[in-house]
Amino acid sequence: MATLIRLRRLGAIAAVAGGAYTIVRQPSFSSNDRGDKLSALDTFRRKISDPFAVVPPRNTQEAALIGSTSANPLDILVVGGGATGCGVALDAATRGLRVGLVEREDFASGTSSRSTKLIHGGVRYLEKAVFNLDYGQLKLVFHALEERKQLIENAPHLCRALPCMTPCFDWFDAIYYWAGLKMYDLVAGRHLLHLSRYYTAQESVELFPTLARNGKDKNLKGTVVYYDGQMNDSRVNVALACSAALAGAAVLNHAEVVSLLKDEGDGRIIGARIRNNLSGKEFDAYAKVVVNAAGPFCDSVRMLADKDAKPMICPSSGVHIILPDYYSPDGMGLIVPKTKDGRVVFMLPWLGRTVAGTTDSNTSITMLPEPHENEIEFILDAISDYLNVKVRRTDVLSAWSGIRPLAIDPKASSTASISRDHVVTEEHPGLVTITGGKWTTYRSMAEDAVDAAIKSGKLNPANKCLTYNLQLVGADGWDLASFTVLSQQYVRMKRSHAGKIVPGAMDTAAAKHLSHAYGAMAERVAAIAQNENLGKRLAHGYPFLEAEVAYCAREEYCESAVDFVARRCRLAFLDTDAAQRALPRIIEILAEEHKWDKSRQKQELHKGKQFLETFKSSKNAEFHDGKH
């Protein structure tokens, strides 16, 4: 008979049977949750943190959308599965509304997976607020700092506080940055992550060994270190989508809006014609309000309602590159607030590698934006001024471009006021558009959009917004030491080339990766690695396991090889060449999970290679090495 072992650290139950371990965590709740009558927040917390909960399968979600009719419509249909769209779905579902969400590609397939990975309050906005005496900018900073702290608390396994070092090569810079960052601390108030502080030149190079002591023809005087947040952006987005599904929203990726449905009488938008891009099947989904959260593509959705709608997106390109881990230490980032051409450049540790960026230049809107060689060279040039190691183009493991959907309010008298804040507007009855903003403030953006949708459709929510204190799936019961349970209680059963099953240790690197990527749900992935012989690594030098492919196909709506390699695990972003080598095995596992035939597998391989070609690593880009 199975012996039950209480693991106090996680409040977990370990069922030990025949040498195999299955760890199932019990959800934790506050003492006032134990009454017979639960509050709405407690109810949704239980739904999302239930260790036995399973997201509804894709066909169930599609059936819920198809089941909406003009007589019995959804309350809200969200178009767009990025951070804001999935945030809207979670917010609306937890208010007790009937919600559907459709995304043309995959959750986070656009801007939301191509961010700087920073959760920041906006130091530059604070500088503008002070020098321009702009209270509006100051309010933006107050608000972003509050949301920064809350995002880290709501998804602690995927987000962390990160110290960022600003080098000072003269004493004026040292005093200026120290004073400015102390003001940043002051504005953060009770939402402060950690206090900023000054380090001498010697202390600075001990903390950041590759930092140059000489730069700009001057000697390093010292550095000022402050804290912002960092995240695994697409995994936060996927957690949002899965949390929304567990809360009752019908979320469907690879489902494209081909037209909007209008009421024949008053012309109000009452739903959308949707094409399932996996099956090719089309259907109508009806809703009292459609929320357009399509990011850079929101203008194309608006034009489905009014072909003469004026554009409200001013797209900007942000290019980032990935370099080996030796460029920066694991626990410290480097931010240069003003390069020789006035742009901000940063270099941050991320998932065991170094991410550097970013550019800010005009671009056109495309599905797969590609970084230009001159943008990659600009980043390499900029960071080389501050490092004592040779910066080489051949070290670029991956490079990508993301489109920032900077918003122009269509009601504004001029287009001069391009906003870093978000815009919510209803130009056509029944179609609420939310765009602009940034990852840090996705939750409050979603709240504003749902408020506008409730007003537009005269909806009757059961309660107010609950997302401020609502943790995402995997967050409940997780802490920094959770990985130790995986290391101690699980093994990785691996299939050798000869077909023999051999046990392997759940080493610290793999356990930490699973714990941070899946939070409390990491135990499910570890169980697959152990019980289904899927414990092998997908790529040499990276902690990603075969078991993750199976788990993501079953529990995270992973429908293609690109879905996995780009958004569920981050291998495409970390190392394009390693991702290319891992593709065949990923496709093999997905084929078994989704019952793909040979033709579909061949198609997936072709699409995967095409996608990876847009990441201009040193292996798949034409370049002249020059001084790099």
XYZ file of C-alpha atoms in Angstrom, residues 151-432:
282
model
C 3.606 40.952 -11.409
C 6.612 39.495 -9.586
C 4.365 38.411 -6.694
C 1.726 36.906 -8.991
C 4.251 34.799 -10.942
C 7.311 34.468 -8.663
C 8.602 31.355 -10.425
C 8.806 33.223 -13.755
C 9.840 36.675 -12.502
C 12.623 37.953 -10.276
C 14.236 41.138 -9.021
C 17.454 41.847 -10.939
C 20.199 44.295 -9.899
C 21.296 46.518 -12.786
C 24.653 48.312 -12.804
C 25.146 51.756 -14.372
C 28.856 52.582 -14.966
C 30.061 56.111 -14.155
C 33.227 57.471 -15.806
C 33.179 60.882 -14.149
C 32.069 62.105 -10.733
C 29.211 64.171 -12.118
C 27.650 61.012 -13.627
C 28.111 59.173 -10.322
C 26.298 61.889 -8.341
C 23.631 62.387 -11.026
C 22.747 58.688 -11.363
C 22.934 58.066 -7.608
C 20.511 60.934 -6.914
C 18.186 59.897 -9.755
C 18.049 56.270 -8.670
C 17.484 57.219 -5.029
C 14.489 59.186 -6.302
C 13.389 56.034 -8.179
C 13.534 54.162 -4.847
C 11.542 56.921 -3.172
C 8.827 56.909 -5.844
C 8.556 53.098 -5.531
C 7.774 53.478 -1.813
C 6.277 50.296 -0.373
C 6.577 48.664 -3.821
C 10.390 48.917 -3.672
C 12.247 45.718 -4.646
C 15.620 46.601 -3.030
C 17.472 49.831 -2.289
C 19.902 51.174 -4.897
C 23.505 51.829 -3.859
C 26.889 53.073 -5.052
C 29.900 50.757 -5.572
C 33.532 51.804 -6.004
C 35.392 50.844 -9.196
C 37.089 47.907 -7.420
C 33.818 46.617 -5.950
C 32.164 47.007 -9.354
C 34.643 44.823 -11.259
C 34.410 42.189 -8.527
C 30.628 42.101 -9.063
C 30.897 42.368 -12.866
C 34.300 40.936 -13.936
C 33.935 41.773 -17.636
C 33.278 45.486 -16.954
C 35.983 47.722 -18.418
C 37.924 49.937 -16.012
C 38.640 52.337 -18.871
C 36.063 53.641 -21.310
C 35.268 56.802 -23.231
C 38.929 57.804 -22.659
C 38.190 57.992 -18.910
C 38.710 55.739 -15.907
C 35.799 54.056 -14.172
C 34.945 56.004 -11.014
C 32.308 53.577 -9.769
C 28.825 52.289 -10.506
C 25.301 52.791 -9.210
C 23.250 49.605 -8.865
C 19.449 49.658 -8.765
C 16.793 46.950 -9.064
C 14.157 46.241 -11.655
C 12.304 43.026 -12.484
C 13.077 40.376 -15.091
C 10.831 37.639 -16.502
C 10.476 34.742 -18.896
C 7.962 36.675 -20.983
C 6.286 34.049 -23.182
C 5.949 31.616 -20.292
C 4.182 34.314 -18.253
C 1.893 34.775 -21.270
C 1.185 31.026 -21.528
C 0.502 30.952 -17.767
C -2.008 33.776 -18.296
C -3.764 31.816 -21.059
C -3.896 28.618 -18.976
C -5.060 30.524 -15.873
C -7.846 32.095 -17.958
C -8.839 28.636 -19.239
C -8.945 27.250 -15.680
C -11.058 30.247 -14.647
C -13.613 29.400 -17.345
C -12.543 31.306 -20.479
C -12.625 29.486 -23.845
C -9.141 30.247 -25.213
C -8.137 29.038 -28.682
C -4.789 29.605 -30.367
C -4.242 29.125 -34.124
C -7.702 30.595 -34.706
C -7.921 33.661 -36.944
C -10.632 36.312 -37.186
C -11.441 36.597 -40.918
C -14.350 39.050 -40.583
C -16.485 40.762 -37.961
C -20.212 40.114 -37.639
C -22.493 43.161 -37.609
C -26.075 43.613 -36.499
C -28.147 44.281 -39.608
C -30.210 46.901 -37.791
C -27.779 49.248 -36.051
C -24.430 48.006 -37.416
C -23.068 47.085 -33.973
C -20.321 44.443 -33.889
C -21.865 41.244 -32.492
C -19.123 38.671 -33.039
C -16.597 37.337 -35.523
C -16.131 34.770 -38.261
C -13.230 32.588 -37.148
C -11.043 30.149 -39.063
C -9.324 27.305 -37.218
C -5.904 27.501 -38.876
C -5.086 23.894 -37.958
C -8.192 22.301 -39.491
C -9.206 25.033 -41.951
C -12.758 24.931 -40.583
C -14.641 28.244 -40.201
C -17.357 29.126 -37.691
C -19.147 32.138 -36.189
C -18.709 33.182 -32.555
C -21.173 35.715 -31.143
C -20.439 38.157 -28.327
C -21.987 41.260 -26.782
C -18.597 43.003 -27.072
C -15.457 42.231 -29.089
C -12.185 43.390 -27.503
C -9.426 44.046 -30.026
C -6.107 43.279 -28.277
C -4.112 42.354 -31.385
C -1.041 44.446 -30.525
C 0.748 45.671 -33.676
C -2.061 44.140 -35.751
C -4.903 45.976 -34.019
C -5.330 48.316 -37.026
C -6.077 45.361 -39.317
C -8.847 44.254 -36.910
C -10.219 47.801 -36.728
C -10.324 47.913 -40.529
C -12.556 44.838 -40.556
C -15.152 47.066 -38.875
C -14.351 50.219 -40.849
C -12.081 49.991 -43.887
C -11.429 53.752 -43.650
C -10.253 53.673 -40.022
C -7.150 55.819 -39.502
C -4.078 53.925 -38.235
C -3.422 54.215 -34.512
C -0.225 52.153 -34.400
C 3.224 53.666 -34.909
C 5.389 50.505 -34.993
C 8.895 50.575 -33.565
C 11.499 47.830 -33.924
C 13.369 46.517 -30.885
C 16.269 44.188 -31.711
C 17.946 41.962 -29.112
C 20.860 39.538 -29.314
C 21.884 36.555 -27.199
C 25.527 36.105 -26.221
C 27.291 33.408 -24.156
C 27.012 33.508 -20.378
C 30.588 34.744 -19.846
C 29.637 38.226 -21.072
C 27.763 38.939 -17.837
C 27.587 37.374 -14.347
C 24.383 35.515 -13.462
C 23.171 37.947 -10.819
C 23.942 41.357 -12.304
C 22.859 43.325 -15.367
C 24.551 46.292 -17.048
C 22.564 49.300 -18.259
C 24.081 52.237 -20.130
C 21.487 55.024 -20.065
C 23.097 57.068 -22.821
C 25.326 55.710 -25.595
C 27.218 57.911 -28.054
C 24.080 58.301 -30.193
C 21.793 58.859 -27.193
C 20.169 55.415 -27.031
C 19.892 53.129 -24.001
C 21.740 49.803 -24.168
C 21.600 46.967 -21.660
C 23.256 43.601 -21.135
C 21.444 41.222 -18.782
C 21.778 37.606 -17.645
C 18.783 35.586 -18.867
C 18.146 31.824 -18.634
C 21.844 31.011 -18.444
C 22.894 33.291 -21.322
C 23.300 37.058 -21.858
C 20.668 39.166 -23.614
C 21.794 42.527 -25.024
C 19.837 45.298 -26.707
C 18.002 47.263 -27.734
C 17.264 49.363 -30.779
C 14.340 51.696 -31.286
C 13.729 52.399 -34.957
C 10.809 52.748 -37.323
C 9.674 49.538 -38.974
C 6.874 47.983 -40.981
C 4.430 45.510 -39.434
C 5.131 41.898 -40.412
C 4.313 38.511 -38.887
C 7.987 37.547 -38.513
C 10.128 40.684 -38.134
C 13.839 40.088 -38.733
C 16.771 42.000 -37.232
C 18.963 43.895 -39.698
C 22.691 43.366 -39.599
C 23.387 47.046 -38.891
C 21.149 46.840 -35.781
C 23.073 43.815 -34.491
C 26.352 45.639 -35.187
C 25.066 48.717 -33.304
C 24.379 46.646 -30.172
C 27.780 44.921 -30.368
C 29.533 48.274 -30.857
C 27.685 49.879 -27.957
C 28.444 47.150 -25.395
C 32.082 46.780 -26.531
C 32.778 50.295 -25.175
C 32.042 49.059 -21.646
C 33.598 45.578 -21.607
C 37.140 44.295 -21.224
C 36.499 41.222 -23.406
C 36.553 41.094 -27.186
C 32.996 41.408 -28.494
C 32.586 39.172 -31.546
C 29.804 38.746 -34.095
C 30.568 35.027 -34.057
C 29.419 34.908 -30.417
C 25.837 35.840 -31.322
C 23.816 32.698 -30.559
C 20.489 34.237 -31.579
C 19.107 37.612 -32.601
C 15.508 38.677 -32.934
C 13.330 41.687 -33.588
C 10.088 42.615 -31.833
C 7.541 45.246 -32.823
C 6.486 47.727 -30.151
C 2.912 48.873 -30.838
C 3.293 52.532 -29.879
C -0.200 54.024 -29.836
C -1.667 57.192 -31.286
C -5.016 58.040 -29.738
C -7.432 58.297 -32.704
C -9.384 60.963 -30.791
C -6.283 63.159 -30.343
C -6.127 66.382 -32.362
C -2.619 65.641 -33.639
C -0.425 62.582 -34.121
C 2.456 64.232 -32.290
C 1.442 62.609 -29.002
C 2.660 59.064 -29.628
C 2.112 57.418 -26.265
C 4.171 54.959 -24.270
C 0.999 54.600 -22.208
C -1.936 52.528 -23.435
C -5.039 53.671 -25.278
C -8.560 52.227 -24.866
C -11.120 53.335 -27.436
C -14.473 52.309 -28.910
C -14.692 53.918 -32.352
C -17.234 51.412 -33.660
C -20.112 50.220 -31.414
C -19.326 46.808 -29.963
C -15.584 46.900 -30.796
C -13.312 48.017 -27.927
